Each structure stands twice: as structure tokens, then as C-alpha cells.
């Protein structure tokens, strides 16, 4: 029940600590590396021991943070803490995360979207793009937790569902 | 059969396609962080509301239950194995609800209103009723005033139930709890035939699929499915569906209640719903209390049972009812009612356990069933001493009240006297008469399953019992007397005795008819006894 609360407190403490040590950017990079290593370790991607090799390479702030987490027996909440830290970091810096998935590379659309986001007040956008041919056409844009699904695949899915609902008597 | 032209189909499809809204817009999404038994945690969904429906990309639905600082906990309304970490769910901006309509009567549905009986889609006009809805406030209610006949002599005479009442049926396993509920549903056939139906909703929670199928078949055979809806969440369904099943039953009942009709809902049983809710709560890591149930288990049952009500008989007040769903606006009629018969299973007769005490305190009375009585052949196995109906008395048929008003206290007196006679064999005439009458009345209250009795006949036969008209025959002949007596009454005195009795009238003429018929039957039985 309190997992969110716990993670939030640790994340905020880490942020303040990073500020005090004047090492916000290093901590941010370390958190990203640690998060990636954790995910790969948990996913058993065949890259065994990645976490063990990652930790010694981290800066002293995050190492100290990990020690405190372990000492308090809150290692279970570590993924949530890292996630919360990144949310707080982005909020502080005014960074919006956005992703664009499209069926084919759309460089002109990317540029347009970036300009659009800039106009909307998102000064700094952490923009990732990926290609998914199963969309058939169109794109899926996600800014924070808002999603704009303008892909052909999902429109076809919607059409199929609507027709099925209307004609369920016959099917 | 006429051939279907391809153009026809295309035209139909075109028309349908033109009606499909394919415009895209922003939707709020969340990613699955964690999946556990029937529960998911999602990040994102910052504006999700409690009780809101979420839809996953594969069509599976979930209901938001926990709103936490950095995540949202939701219960799945489908199989857990179809959800994976990282999947996306979006808000639907609808709260969990069920579509109810007139065509739902006679069907078996799941707690979301999808048919389970293989008879195809439920057609007709449908009204969206929210599963969680506030009960009507005090202004929109009125006291219980009409009887709900169960057709069981023991209940209608001593523990009368009124329309809008909540009467708990409690007892160990295999004591006939479901049988009482089913008999009550079957007994509503007379109302249906008279054009004043009491719509029945039977909610099966956490039962075996085969048991539910058996009950549906019983109801169908006795013609009760014409006015009954069965809501089923079997033991194999996710805990969330078992938890929502009674709410679905209440939502269906509310549709009839708020449109001025009468409805009866049976929750079979709420102990299993409490267990399902405990499971969901524990997986959501909510703090647990007594017997590991969450702290709001009392509120769970009280808010559910509070929705059973008798609605005020004034149109202008009733139509302003609180928390009325949008779909029912302009359709509210006054004077409807929703009666609830919750069922609770006890372990070894322990009514002091957590859930039984809770539900006993919420309801307007309880019918307590006992294994010992059941095994002695007293069926329905009601322990009259500790069964009560706190509000039903004012709704009892007048004739029944007059005839059986003292039956409960007489039987209590008889039991007390009988336990004393175990110590000595000598007793005075008055005591032996009381004991004899008590034994015969006990026999009279025995009633086979699936044979509810019309109220007129009940009053007539109970008149014989309470006035001691059977004092000249032996206890073993009571059943025979009852059959013979009722046959004669039905044949010869339907219009001049049974019908007025059912309407609540009893006068000297009717009493004379009953006494004469009883004397004739007793005479016959005595002659028969002598011959034997």
C-alpha cells in the first residue's frame, strides 16, 4: 500500500542530496544506467552479471544511496525509486518525455511535432522514435501519459470491433 | 430462403461504416508495472478516478481500486495471464456499470451483463446502471407496508418479510439456505400470472458452475425463469467478478425498483463475496484487520444492502431521487421496491464470527437454519427462537396476523415445557395440551422443497393448528389431515374462504367454514384409524 510513498521519499532525498553534492547530472546519468542494468538483469537477457559490473562504475552519490536503501531493507522498492527520481528530475528541469512510433521513418513529421511541442510550452523534450511496421500506416504519439493513436492498425481494430458489436446478432 | 444480394450487404456495411466515429484524440494511458493474481499496478493514468473502467490494448477490462502516489492499482475483469508487464491501458471515462433492460428477464448473465446461457445477445432498449451507486436517501423511502410471500408457512406466519426489507438467511452448509430462497422465487409465479410481477434476481457468487446450472434448470422447470434473472460469478471466475456480482444484482434490481416495479434479489452467498474481496484487498496490499478481512468489509456489505428499499409513493418526490443514473431520467415511477435476501454460511453454527455478526447487524432480521433440526426432519430447518423479522410484522397479511400472531410465542413456550418434561413423566392437563398442540404445530410447519403454499391456504391450515382443532388426532396423522383439509377447502370453499383469507379478511363465517371442514376431516381420519 505504501510502496509509492516510500519510493517517493527516497527519490526526493536523492534529488536533494545530488543538489547538495553539486552532482545532479552525474546522478541522473547513473540512475539511468542503473535502471537499464536492473531491467536487463531482471529480464534474464543473457547478459548475466550486468548489475554486478555496473554498480562499481557508479558515482559515490548513487553508491551511498544504494547503501542506505540496502541498510533500510527497501531494495524491493528500488525500481520505483529510480522511476520516481527521473519523474522529479524531469519536472525540475521542465523536460517532457515524448515518443513517436511510426510504420516508416517520418523525419519531416518528427520535426513538425517537435516544433508543435515547443509551441505548446514543452521547452525541453526527451524525444524517442521507433519504427513498428505492424502499425501499417500512421503513427502513435505519446507525450507523458497522453497518447494520440493515429495508426492505421488501431483504426482497423476499432472498425472491426464496431462492426462486430453492431452485427453480433448474425455472427 | 431468399438469396442475399452482395449489393445489399455492401450498402448495409457502408451505412454502418459511415456511423463509425474514427476521429482520433488524446487519451490518457498507463503502463503495467506489475501483475499479480487478478491485480495490476500501472504507472501514468494521473487523472484516473476510483471505480473507473480501464481498457487494455487487447480488449481486457480492469477497474481502478487504488490510487497511490506514483501508481494506480486496478483489478482485472478477465484472466491474469493475458496481461504482461509493459502493456498499455487507457482510461474509458466510464465507471463500472451494467446494461439492464426488459429483455434481460429469463437470462443468465455475468456481473458485466454479458449473456452466459448461449441464447445470443440481449436485445431491446438498455439502460446503463452503475454497479456502485448510493442508496436512496430517507426522503425517497417509505416504511415497509406490503408483504412478500415466501410460500413457506414457517416464514410467512412467524418471520414475515415485507417488500423493501433485507432479511438474512443464515446457517451452516447443507441446511437449506438456498432452498428457502429458491422457494421464494418460485412462489412469485402467482404474482407474475396476476400481472403484478415481482422480478427476481438470483446472484450466485463463488458457487460451482454445475450448481448454478442446476438452479437455473429448477427455476426453468417451475416456470420461474419468466420473471427471473440469474447473475453468475462462479468459483472459476476472477475474484474481482465475484466481488462485483452482488453489485450487479443490486443494479439490476434498482432498475425495476426505480421504474415503479417490485424486485427481489437473492445474494447467494455474501460470505464468499467477502472472501473474494479479502483476496483482492490483500493482493492490493491494503492493511488487514480481523480474520484478515480489510477494514471496509462492513461498509462493503452495508452499502450493498442499503440499496434494498421501498420507494416513496409520490411521483414528484421519487423522480428527484438522489444519484439517479442519467439513463433513468424521466422514467422514474413511485412505489417500487427492492427486497434483499442475503445468504451467509456459518462454520459449525458460529454466528459470532466476523462476517455473520456484521451482516446480522445490517439486516432487518434473520432466518436462522440449524443442522440438528434439518436432520430431525424439520424442514425448512428454521430455529424459530432466534429468527426474527424486525420490520415485516407491519406488512403481514391481516388474516395471517390474527391467526398466527401468537404462534411464535406459543412454540417458544412449548419448547420450554418439552425440555422440562424430559425430567418427569407426570404433568397436568394444561401442560400436556400445550405440548400436544406444539408438537402438532411443529409437524404443520414442515414443508417439502419446491412446494410453496398460497397465503389463503396457509392461514386456513394454521388456524386449525393455533386453535387446537387437531387435538383428537395423533401427531403422525397431521400431514394427512393437512392434505385432506386443504383438498376440501380448495374444492369447496375457494371463493368463500380461501380468497377472502388471502385478501386479509377473516370473520365468523370463514372461521365456521374452517371449523366445519376440519371436524369432517378429523372424523374421517378417526374412522380410518379404527379400521386400521
XYZ file of C-alpha atoms in Angstrom:
703
model
C 0.000 0.000 0.000
C 2.813 2.419 0.900
C 5.214 1.414 -1.859
C 4.548 4.664 -3.732
C 5.047 6.725 -0.599
C 8.345 5.009 0.264
C 9.740 5.320 -3.257
C 8.794 8.974 -3.390
C 10.582 9.831 -0.144
C 13.816 8.113 -1.200
C 13.663 9.692 -4.655
C 13.207 13.182 -3.219
C 16.054 12.633 -0.758
C 18.356 11.516 -3.569
C 17.469 14.610 -5.576
C 18.267 16.950 -2.682
C 21.479 15.016 -1.955
C 22.538 15.332 -5.600
C 21.960 19.075 -5.444
C 23.990 19.391 -2.245
C 26.860 17.475 -3.799
C 26.583 19.532 -6.979
C 26.388 16.334 -8.958
C 22.846 16.330 -10.324
C 23.807 15.481 -13.879
C 26.137 12.659 -12.826
C 23.478 11.210 -10.524
C 20.931 11.438 -13.321
C 23.193 9.561 -15.719
C 23.954 6.975 -13.019
C 20.272 6.446 -12.303
C 19.599 5.873 -15.984
C 22.450 3.327 -16.188
C 21.317 1.583 -13.029
C 17.739 1.427 -14.231
C 18.801 -0.116 -17.530
C 21.059 -2.645 -15.795
C 18.286 -3.587 -13.370
C 15.823 -4.126 -16.186
C 18.246 -6.316 -18.113
C 19.182 -8.292 -15.026
C 15.511 -8.898 -14.176
C 14.659 -9.821 -17.755
C 17.388 -12.551 -17.818
C 18.521 -11.206 -21.154
C 21.565 -13.476 -21.155
C 23.731 -10.549 -20.118
C 24.350 -12.088 -16.656
C 26.203 -10.094 -14.069
C 25.489 -6.768 -15.729
C 24.257 -5.338 -12.432
C 27.389 -6.508 -10.592
C 29.648 -4.814 -13.143
C 27.501 -1.702 -13.267
C 27.420 -0.834 -9.570
C 31.184 -0.273 -9.020
C 31.206 2.098 -12.020
C 28.563 4.357 -10.446
C 29.406 7.664 -8.804
C 29.831 7.934 -4.999
C 26.404 9.606 -4.531
C 24.408 6.747 -6.015
C 26.643 4.174 -4.300
C 25.909 5.878 -0.978
C 22.206 5.947 -1.872
C 22.233 2.202 -2.611
C 23.920 1.559 0.741
C 21.162 3.459 2.581
C 18.456 1.633 0.648
C 20.011 -1.739 1.462
C 20.529 -0.814 5.114
C 16.847 0.096 5.488
C 15.738 -3.103 3.760
C 13.975 -1.257 0.960
C 15.753 -2.870 -2.004
C 12.352 -4.127 -3.210
C 11.314 -0.564 -3.924
C 14.480 0.343 -5.846
C 12.896 0.271 -9.347
C 10.084 2.532 -8.131
C 12.604 4.893 -6.502
C 14.593 5.245 -9.721
C 11.380 5.852 -11.670
C 10.269 8.500 -9.198
C 13.690 10.173 -9.286
C 13.515 10.517 -13.046
C 9.994 11.975 -12.803
C 11.166 14.540 -10.238
C 14.280 15.322 -12.292
C 12.225 15.892 -15.433
C 9.758 18.052 -13.526
C 12.529 20.180 -12.118
C 14.183 20.636 -15.485
C 10.900 21.101 -17.345
C 11.605 18.123 -19.580
C 8.745 16.314 -21.230
C 9.132 12.739 -22.397
C 7.617 12.019 -25.734
C 7.791 9.036 -28.027
C 6.784 8.535 -31.595
C 6.137 5.124 -33.080
C 5.531 5.014 -36.804
C 5.261 2.419 -39.527
C 8.031 4.012 -41.579
C 10.657 6.681 -40.853
C 8.977 10.095 -40.817
C 11.740 12.721 -40.377
C 9.562 15.612 -41.555
C 6.777 14.684 -39.101
C 9.301 14.464 -36.271
C 10.455 17.975 -36.968
C 6.900 19.255 -37.170
C 5.933 17.539 -33.929
C 8.962 18.901 -32.128
C 8.075 22.396 -33.265
C 4.481 21.812 -32.191
C 5.569 20.613 -28.757
C 7.812 23.619 -28.405
C 4.871 25.894 -29.192
C 2.803 24.075 -26.576
C 5.276 25.076 -23.868
C 7.449 21.982 -23.654
C 10.843 23.692 -23.764
C 12.961 20.576 -23.474
C 11.614 17.363 -24.936
C 13.177 13.946 -24.383
C 12.045 12.617 -27.743
C 12.440 8.983 -28.775
C 11.369 7.495 -32.063
C 10.936 3.924 -33.134
C 9.656 2.020 -36.157
C 6.946 -0.611 -35.928
C 5.825 -1.957 -39.329
C 2.795 -3.670 -37.704
C 1.132 -0.241 -37.480
C 0.700 -0.464 -41.297
C 0.473 3.326 -41.560
C 0.169 6.439 -39.438
C 1.820 6.957 -36.052
C 1.371 6.785 -32.291
C 2.499 9.836 -30.382
C 2.795 9.771 -26.628
C 3.592 12.822 -24.520
C 3.869 11.976 -20.803
C 0.730 9.857 -20.216
C -1.288 11.303 -23.086
C -1.439 9.170 -26.197
C -2.557 10.081 -29.691
C -3.130 6.883 -31.617
C -3.365 7.780 -35.291
C -2.178 4.441 -36.631
C -3.969 2.517 -39.337
C -3.747 -0.717 -37.358
C -5.715 0.637 -34.414
C -8.278 2.299 -36.696
C -8.851 -1.045 -38.392
C -9.144 -2.677 -34.976
C -11.723 -0.094 -33.935
C -13.643 -0.618 -37.161
C -13.650 -4.368 -36.658
C -14.892 -4.004 -33.088
C -17.662 -1.581 -34.072
C -18.890 -3.801 -36.898
C -18.796 -6.860 -34.672
C -20.744 -5.071 -31.934
C -23.391 -3.921 -34.372
C -23.766 -7.280 -36.062
C -23.314 -9.606 -33.125
C -26.770 -10.971 -33.783
C -25.608 -12.511 -37.075
C -22.081 -13.531 -36.175
C -34.733 -18.746 -48.272
C -34.202 -15.605 -50.264
C -30.725 -15.100 -51.647
C -28.784 -12.219 -50.158
C -27.566 -9.834 -52.798
C -23.953 -8.698 -52.442
C -25.000 -5.094 -53.002
C -27.338 -5.265 -50.060
C -24.569 -6.240 -47.721
C -22.304 -3.551 -49.086
C -24.988 -0.944 -48.612
C -25.608 -2.028 -45.061
C -21.891 -2.047 -44.377
C -21.476 1.367 -45.938
C -24.240 2.770 -43.762
C -22.638 1.223 -40.711
C -19.197 2.462 -41.681
C -20.492 5.984 -42.051
C -21.725 5.805 -38.493
C -18.366 4.731 -37.041
C -16.504 7.505 -35.279
C -12.862 7.146 -36.286
C -11.734 10.573 -35.197
C -8.594 10.385 -33.099
C -7.972 12.259 -29.908
C -5.645 12.198 -26.958
C -6.305 9.500 -24.410
C -4.730 9.044 -21.023
C -2.638 5.886 -20.808
C -0.659 3.941 -18.256
C 1.943 1.185 -18.444
C 1.709 -2.047 -16.481
C 4.438 -2.119 -13.828
C 3.431 -5.287 -12.063
C 0.904 -8.086 -12.489
C -0.190 -10.247 -9.588
C -3.203 -12.536 -9.086
C -6.041 -10.543 -10.631
C -4.465 -7.191 -9.786
C -2.268 -4.875 -11.885
C -0.277 -1.810 -10.963
C 0.103 0.846 -13.599
C 2.232 3.970 -13.893
C 0.778 7.031 -15.590
C -3.015 7.492 -15.642
C -2.569 10.593 -13.480
C -6.234 11.578 -13.652
C -7.839 8.136 -13.309
C -10.794 8.015 -10.901
C -11.655 5.369 -8.316
C -14.043 2.796 -9.786
C -13.248 3.818 -13.374
C -13.029 1.195 -16.109
C -9.676 0.819 -17.870
C -9.250 -0.923 -21.190
C -6.080 -2.734 -22.224
C -4.922 -2.831 -25.814
C -6.097 -6.443 -26.092
C -9.617 -5.510 -25.014
C -9.407 -6.769 -21.431
C -11.044 -4.522 -18.840
C -9.973 -3.551 -15.329
C -11.440 -1.390 -12.562
C -9.386 1.190 -10.666
C -9.371 0.351 -6.960
C -6.256 2.011 -5.515
C -4.997 5.491 -6.279
C -1.477 5.816 -4.923
C 1.220 8.435 -5.044
C 3.059 7.031 -8.053
C 0.850 4.229 -9.341
C -2.692 3.037 -9.864
C -3.902 -0.363 -8.631
C -6.641 -1.982 -10.695
C -8.481 -5.297 -10.505
C -8.750 -7.327 -13.693
C -12.125 -8.431 -15.011
C -10.581 -11.265 -17.004
C -7.755 -13.802 -16.966
C -4.492 -12.545 -15.457
C -2.329 -14.406 -17.962
C -3.416 -12.104 -20.796
C -1.644 -9.166 -19.180
C 2.097 -8.610 -19.390
C 4.459 -6.114 -17.891
C 4.780 -3.016 -20.065
C 1.333 -3.327 -21.656
C -0.680 -0.162 -22.102
C -4.128 0.557 -20.677
C -6.216 3.627 -21.339
C -8.981 5.368 -19.433
C -12.547 4.860 -20.657
C -14.060 7.691 -18.559
C -16.876 5.295 -17.619
C -17.410 3.787 -14.190
C -18.085 0.056 -13.914
C -21.711 -0.467 -14.948
C -24.179 -2.992 -16.334
C -26.713 -2.523 -19.118
C -30.165 -3.547 -17.945
C -33.330 -3.917 -19.996
C -36.661 -5.720 -20.042
C -35.239 -8.394 -22.349
C -32.765 -9.406 -19.662
C -35.539 -11.252 -17.813
C -35.159 -15.012 -18.187
C -31.450 -14.802 -18.930
C -28.245 -15.876 -17.196
C -25.608 -13.137 -17.251
C -22.182 -12.383 -15.806
C -21.652 -9.372 -13.499
C -20.974 -7.143 -16.526
C -24.239 -8.131 -18.207
C -22.812 -10.445 -20.875
C -25.075 -13.442 -21.509
C -23.787 -16.837 -20.352
C -26.706 -19.028 -21.423
C -25.834 -19.335 -25.108
C -29.057 -17.660 -26.217
C -27.251 -14.842 -28.015
C -27.125 -11.138 -27.451
C -29.643 -9.468 -25.138
C -31.704 -7.218 -27.379
C -34.099 -4.383 -26.707
C -33.680 -0.993 -25.108
C -30.956 -0.956 -22.478
C -30.238 1.369 -19.583
C -26.782 1.799 -18.147
C -26.901 1.233 -14.398
C -23.737 1.836 -12.356
C -22.595 -1.097 -10.220
C -21.666 1.181 -7.325
C -24.476 3.586 -6.567
C -25.544 5.405 -3.432
C -28.675 4.071 -1.760
C -31.789 6.283 -1.879
C -31.898 8.859 0.920
C -34.509 8.890 3.677
C -36.785 11.331 1.846
C -37.239 8.927 -1.054
C -38.205 5.948 1.067
C -41.249 4.810 2.971
C -41.742 2.123 5.591
C -42.262 -1.458 4.502
C -46.007 -1.993 4.048
C -46.651 -4.784 1.523
C -45.909 -8.439 2.224
C -43.528 -10.528 0.156
C -44.936 -14.025 0.400
C -42.298 -16.745 0.519
C -44.889 -19.532 0.335
C -43.283 -21.147 3.380
C -45.679 -21.398 6.332
C -42.967 -21.073 8.947
C -41.678 -17.823 7.467
C -44.911 -16.151 6.369
C -46.510 -16.883 9.746
C -43.698 -16.169 12.179
C -40.951 -14.226 10.372
C -42.925 -12.236 7.770
C -40.938 -10.419 5.088
C -42.094 -7.110 3.631
C -41.268 -5.617 0.228
C -38.157 -3.482 0.611
C -36.863 -5.446 3.601
C -33.427 -7.064 3.982
C -33.848 -10.484 5.590
C -30.743 -12.565 6.173
C -30.791 -16.324 5.661
C -28.020 -17.776 7.799
C -26.926 -21.305 8.634
C -24.299 -23.999 8.198
C -23.707 -25.752 4.897
C -26.452 -28.174 3.826
C -29.211 -26.679 5.969
C -31.438 -25.496 3.134
C -30.487 -21.820 2.815
C -30.620 -21.775 -0.977
C -33.816 -23.870 -0.878
C -35.657 -21.109 1.035
C -34.512 -18.505 -1.494
C -35.459 -20.670 -4.482
C -38.876 -21.493 -2.993
C -39.476 -17.784 -2.504
C -38.619 -17.119 -6.143
C -40.895 -19.950 -7.304
C -43.718 -18.584 -5.121
C -43.648 -15.283 -7.057
C -45.170 -17.144 -10.029
C -48.672 -16.281 -8.746
C -47.820 -12.555 -8.820
C -46.447 -12.924 -12.342
C -49.610 -14.645 -13.529
C -51.752 -11.975 -11.876
C -49.893 -9.327 -13.883
C -48.175 -7.812 -10.832
C -44.768 -9.447 -11.200
C -42.092 -9.381 -8.532
C -38.939 -9.585 -10.664
C -36.411 -11.922 -9.075
C -32.641 -11.702 -9.368
C -30.617 -14.642 -8.181
C -26.931 -13.798 -7.719
C -24.674 -16.847 -7.495
C -21.271 -15.953 -6.030
C -18.355 -18.379 -5.981
C -20.528 -21.455 -6.486
C -19.810 -24.441 -8.674
C -20.866 -23.982 -12.293
C -22.847 -27.210 -12.080
C -24.767 -25.954 -9.026
C -25.722 -22.757 -10.848
C -26.810 -24.775 -13.890
C -28.923 -26.981 -11.604
C -30.620 -23.961 -10.031
C -31.356 -22.398 -13.418
C -32.868 -25.689 -14.565
C -35.025 -25.929 -11.413
C -36.271 -22.376 -11.923
C -36.989 -23.044 -15.592
C -38.913 -26.246 -14.853
C -41.121 -24.476 -12.302
C -41.808 -21.610 -14.701
C -39.858 -19.144 -12.583
C -37.454 -18.032 -15.314
C -40.293 -15.964 -16.856
C -39.603 -13.287 -14.252
C -36.093 -14.164 -13.043
C -32.572 -13.042 -13.967
C -29.579 -15.084 -12.818
C -26.251 -13.305 -12.275
C -23.436 -15.797 -12.053
C -19.802 -15.447 -10.989
C -18.654 -18.999 -10.410
C -15.692 -20.194 -8.357
C -13.629 -20.233 -11.560
C -14.178 -16.518 -12.272
C -11.665 -13.889 -11.136
C -12.075 -12.636 -7.565
C -12.962 -9.178 -8.895
C -16.005 -10.560 -10.732
C -17.136 -12.457 -7.629
C -16.757 -9.244 -5.664
C -18.805 -7.264 -8.204
C -21.573 -9.872 -8.718
C -23.847 -8.695 -5.842
C -23.446 -5.098 -7.007
C -24.578 -6.166 -10.472
C -27.609 -7.885 -8.904
C -28.416 -4.722 -6.951
C -28.044 -2.572 -10.091
C -30.498 -4.798 -11.994
C -32.903 -4.713 -9.043
C -32.641 -0.922 -8.889
C -33.777 -0.677 -12.492
C -37.066 -2.368 -11.575
C -37.288 -0.566 -8.223
C -36.873 2.899 -9.724
C -39.325 2.236 -12.550
C -42.058 1.531 -10.008
C -41.951 -2.248 -10.043
C -41.176 -4.760 -7.311
C -37.999 -6.819 -7.288
C -36.411 -9.449 -5.094
C -32.674 -10.050 -5.084
C -31.000 -13.094 -3.535
C -27.256 -12.868 -2.793
C -26.031 -16.464 -2.552
C -23.780 -16.044 -0.673
C -22.143 -12.969 0.842
C -19.526 -14.965 2.807
C -17.930 -15.942 -0.500
C -18.095 -12.344 -1.697
C -16.314 -11.271 1.494
C -13.618 -13.872 0.808
C -13.214 -12.614 -2.778
C -12.950 -9.028 -1.539
C -10.398 -10.087 1.062
C -8.325 -11.703 -1.684
C -8.399 -8.576 -3.849
C -7.609 -6.332 -0.867
C -4.685 -8.446 0.267
C -3.163 -8.545 -3.213
C -3.599 -4.747 -3.346
C -1.671 -4.690 -0.024
C -4.390 -2.923 1.873
C -3.997 -3.252 5.637
C -5.918 -6.226 7.003
C -7.949 -6.457 10.176
C -9.866 -9.195 11.972
C -9.744 -12.601 10.216
C -7.533 -10.810 7.628
C -10.571 -9.007 6.182
C -9.906 -5.392 5.184
C -11.216 -2.579 7.365
C -14.026 -1.656 4.978
C -15.654 -5.090 4.818
C -18.565 -3.812 6.953
C -19.064 -0.885 4.600
C -18.940 -3.292 1.648
C -21.989 -5.174 2.925
C -23.825 -2.214 4.449
C -23.705 -0.119 1.285
C -24.843 -3.106 -0.767
C -27.786 -3.995 1.473
C -28.816 -0.378 1.970
C -29.800 -0.328 -1.696
C -32.777 -2.563 -0.905
C -35.594 -0.115 -0.250
C -39.267 0.675 -0.591
C -39.554 3.853 -2.676
C -41.989 6.582 -1.656
C -45.373 6.545 -3.338
C -45.257 10.137 -4.598
C -44.195 10.761 -8.166
C -42.932 14.312 -7.602
C -40.656 13.212 -4.752
C -39.500 9.926 -6.263
C -38.358 11.495 -9.529
C -35.927 13.723 -7.623
C -34.184 10.658 -6.163
C -30.504 11.092 -5.337
C -27.763 9.649 -7.582
C -30.207 8.713 -10.304
C -28.360 7.334 -13.359
C -28.618 9.502 -16.463
C -30.325 6.661 -18.362
C -33.290 6.570 -15.954
C -34.072 10.291 -16.035
C -37.758 10.811 -16.843
C -38.548 7.130 -16.326
C -38.787 7.035 -12.551
C -42.111 5.840 -11.154
C -43.040 5.834 -7.467
C -43.871 2.927 -5.172
C -41.303 0.401 -6.379
C -39.353 -1.820 -4.032
C -36.234 -3.946 -3.849
C -36.237 -6.735 -1.285
C -32.935 -8.408 -0.464
C -32.390 -11.920 0.821
C -28.669 -12.140 1.572
C -27.343 -15.579 2.481
C -24.461 -16.194 4.892
C -22.853 -19.563 5.515
C -21.639 -20.150 9.072
C -18.970 -22.622 10.180
C -20.291 -25.069 12.810
C -23.131 -22.729 13.769
C -20.776 -19.925 14.813
C -22.846 -16.767 14.372
C -20.319 -14.781 16.392
C -17.735 -14.881 13.587
C -16.855 -11.588 11.911
C -18.932 -11.630 8.710
C -22.104 -13.222 10.236
C -22.259 -10.637 13.076
C -21.707 -7.819 10.600
C -24.493 -8.889 8.270
C -26.872 -9.750 11.152
C -26.476 -6.201 12.426
C -27.061 -4.673 8.993
C -30.195 -6.589 8.012
C -33.780 -6.185 9.247
C -33.879 -9.681 10.709
C -32.557 -13.154 10.136
C -33.802 -16.645 9.400
C -31.517 -18.993 11.282
C -31.223 -22.564 9.998
C -29.852 -25.437 12.069
C -28.267 -28.750 11.134
C -29.879 -30.586 14.094
C -33.389 -29.540 13.094
C -32.638 -30.442 9.498
C -31.502 -33.929 10.497
C -34.574 -34.419 12.710
C -36.702 -33.878 9.620
C -37.961 -30.394 10.412
C -37.575 -28.771 7.025
C -37.253 -25.834 6.477
C -34.930 -26.208 9.470
C -35.701 -22.796 10.953
C -34.804 -22.169 14.564
C -37.834 -20.054 15.400
C -36.440 -18.951 18.751
C -33.598 -16.861 17.368
C -35.076 -15.978 13.964
C -36.695 -12.555 13.760
C -38.143 -10.106 11.310
C -37.764 -6.601 12.690
C -39.989 -4.732 10.235
C -42.029 -7.387 8.397
C -44.817 -7.525 11.027
C -46.419 -4.338 9.740
C -46.501 -5.811 6.240
C -48.083 -9.137 7.211
C -51.470 -10.082 5.736
C -54.099 -9.121 8.355
C -55.763 -12.540 8.475
C -52.377 -14.205 8.991
C -51.523 -11.783 11.765
C -54.787 -12.584 13.519
C -54.441 -16.353 13.176
C -50.709 -16.835 13.691
C -49.936 -13.808 15.835
C -49.238 -15.913 18.891
C -47.734 -18.894 17.066
C -44.119 -17.830 17.644
C -44.545 -17.316 21.396
C -46.680 -20.487 21.717
C -43.961 -22.544 20.062
C -41.321 -20.999 22.339
C -43.457 -21.927 25.349
C -43.885 -25.453 24.008
C -40.129 -25.926 23.592
C -39.519 -24.784 27.143
C -42.186 -27.095 28.549
C -40.965 -30.002 26.490
C -37.449 -29.701 27.826
C -38.876 -29.821 31.362
C -40.943 -32.919 30.704
C -37.746 -34.795 29.994
C -37.228 -34.904 33.794
C -40.648 -36.218 34.807
C -43.461 -38.126 33.197
C -46.410 -36.700 35.178
C -47.893 -33.471 34.007
C -51.142 -31.625 34.373
C -53.734 -31.416 31.632
C -52.916 -27.869 30.578
C -49.222 -28.699 30.151
C -49.898 -31.852 28.197
C -52.345 -29.950 25.957
C -49.782 -27.239 25.271
C -47.161 -29.827 24.453
C -49.529 -31.750 22.195
C -50.502 -28.587 20.311
C -46.848 -27.581 20.000
C -45.842 -30.951 18.546
C -48.646 -30.813 16.010
C -47.849 -27.259 15.026
C -44.228 -28.306 14.506
C -45.445 -31.005 12.141
C -47.668 -28.485 10.403
C -44.709 -26.203 9.703
C -42.828 -28.944 7.862
C -42.996 -28.250 4.153
C -41.346 -30.136 1.270
C -38.990 -28.308 -1.102
C -40.371 -26.617 -4.238
C -43.945 -26.624 -2.942
C -44.766 -23.107 -1.808
C -48.285 -22.682 -0.434
C -50.664 -19.822 -1.317
C -51.289 -17.489 1.592
C -55.032 -18.290 1.860
C -54.304 -21.988 2.399
C -51.545 -21.135 4.869
C -53.931 -19.103 7.022
C -56.619 -21.800 6.889
C -54.329 -24.634 7.964
C -52.573 -22.548 10.618
C -55.990 -21.649 12.021
C -56.514 -25.366 12.660
C -53.121 -25.527 14.385
C -53.345 -22.470 16.604
C -56.976 -23.121 17.653
C -56.146 -26.693 18.614
C -58.616 -28.203 16.119
C -56.359 -31.247 15.683
C -56.353 -32.292 19.335
C -58.228 -35.525 18.595
C -55.767 -36.985 16.102
C -52.256 -38.291 16.660
C -49.097 -36.387 15.643
C -48.377 -38.895 12.869
C -51.692 -38.025 11.206
C -51.079 -34.276 10.994
C -49.673 -34.385 7.459
C -52.586 -36.499 6.302
C -55.018 -34.073 7.931
C -53.339 -31.151 6.172
C -53.561 -32.721 2.721
C -57.170 -33.758 3.148
C -58.236 -30.462 4.716
C -56.616 -28.341 2.015
C -58.074 -30.512 -0.753
C -61.543 -29.954 0.623
C -61.018 -26.250 1.126
C -59.731 -25.874 -2.429
C -62.603 -27.834 -3.885
C -65.498 -26.397 -1.944
C -64.554 -23.146 -0.302
C -62.185 -21.359 -2.635
C -64.398 -18.338 -3.177
C -65.986 -18.075 0.247
C -62.952 -18.851 2.422
C -59.531 -19.094 0.742
C -59.818 -15.980 -1.394
C -61.032 -13.669 1.411
C -58.302 -15.095 3.670
C -55.651 -14.332 1.053
C -57.033 -10.801 0.790
C -56.627 -10.430 4.554
C -60.269 -10.827 5.653
C -61.302 -13.224 8.374
C -64.727 -13.241 10.016
C -67.061 -15.539 11.935
C -68.431 -17.127 8.729
C -64.998 -18.090 7.466
C -63.998 -19.393 10.893
C -67.140 -21.524 10.918
C -66.341 -22.947 7.469
C -62.797 -23.888 8.563
C -64.017 -25.462 11.783
C -66.697 -27.495 9.972
C -64.302 -28.768 7.296
C -61.679 -29.607 9.949
C -64.259 -31.526 12.012
C -65.299 -33.536 8.932
C -61.731 -34.425 8.050
C -60.907 -35.411 11.629
C -63.992 -37.613 11.675
C -62.819 -39.384 8.528
C -59.309 -39.855 9.866
C -60.638 -41.293 13.116
C -62.831 -43.772 11.237
C -59.832 -44.754 9.149
C -57.708 -45.204 12.263
C -60.332 -47.503 13.775
C -60.499 -49.630 10.623
C -56.732 -49.973 10.589
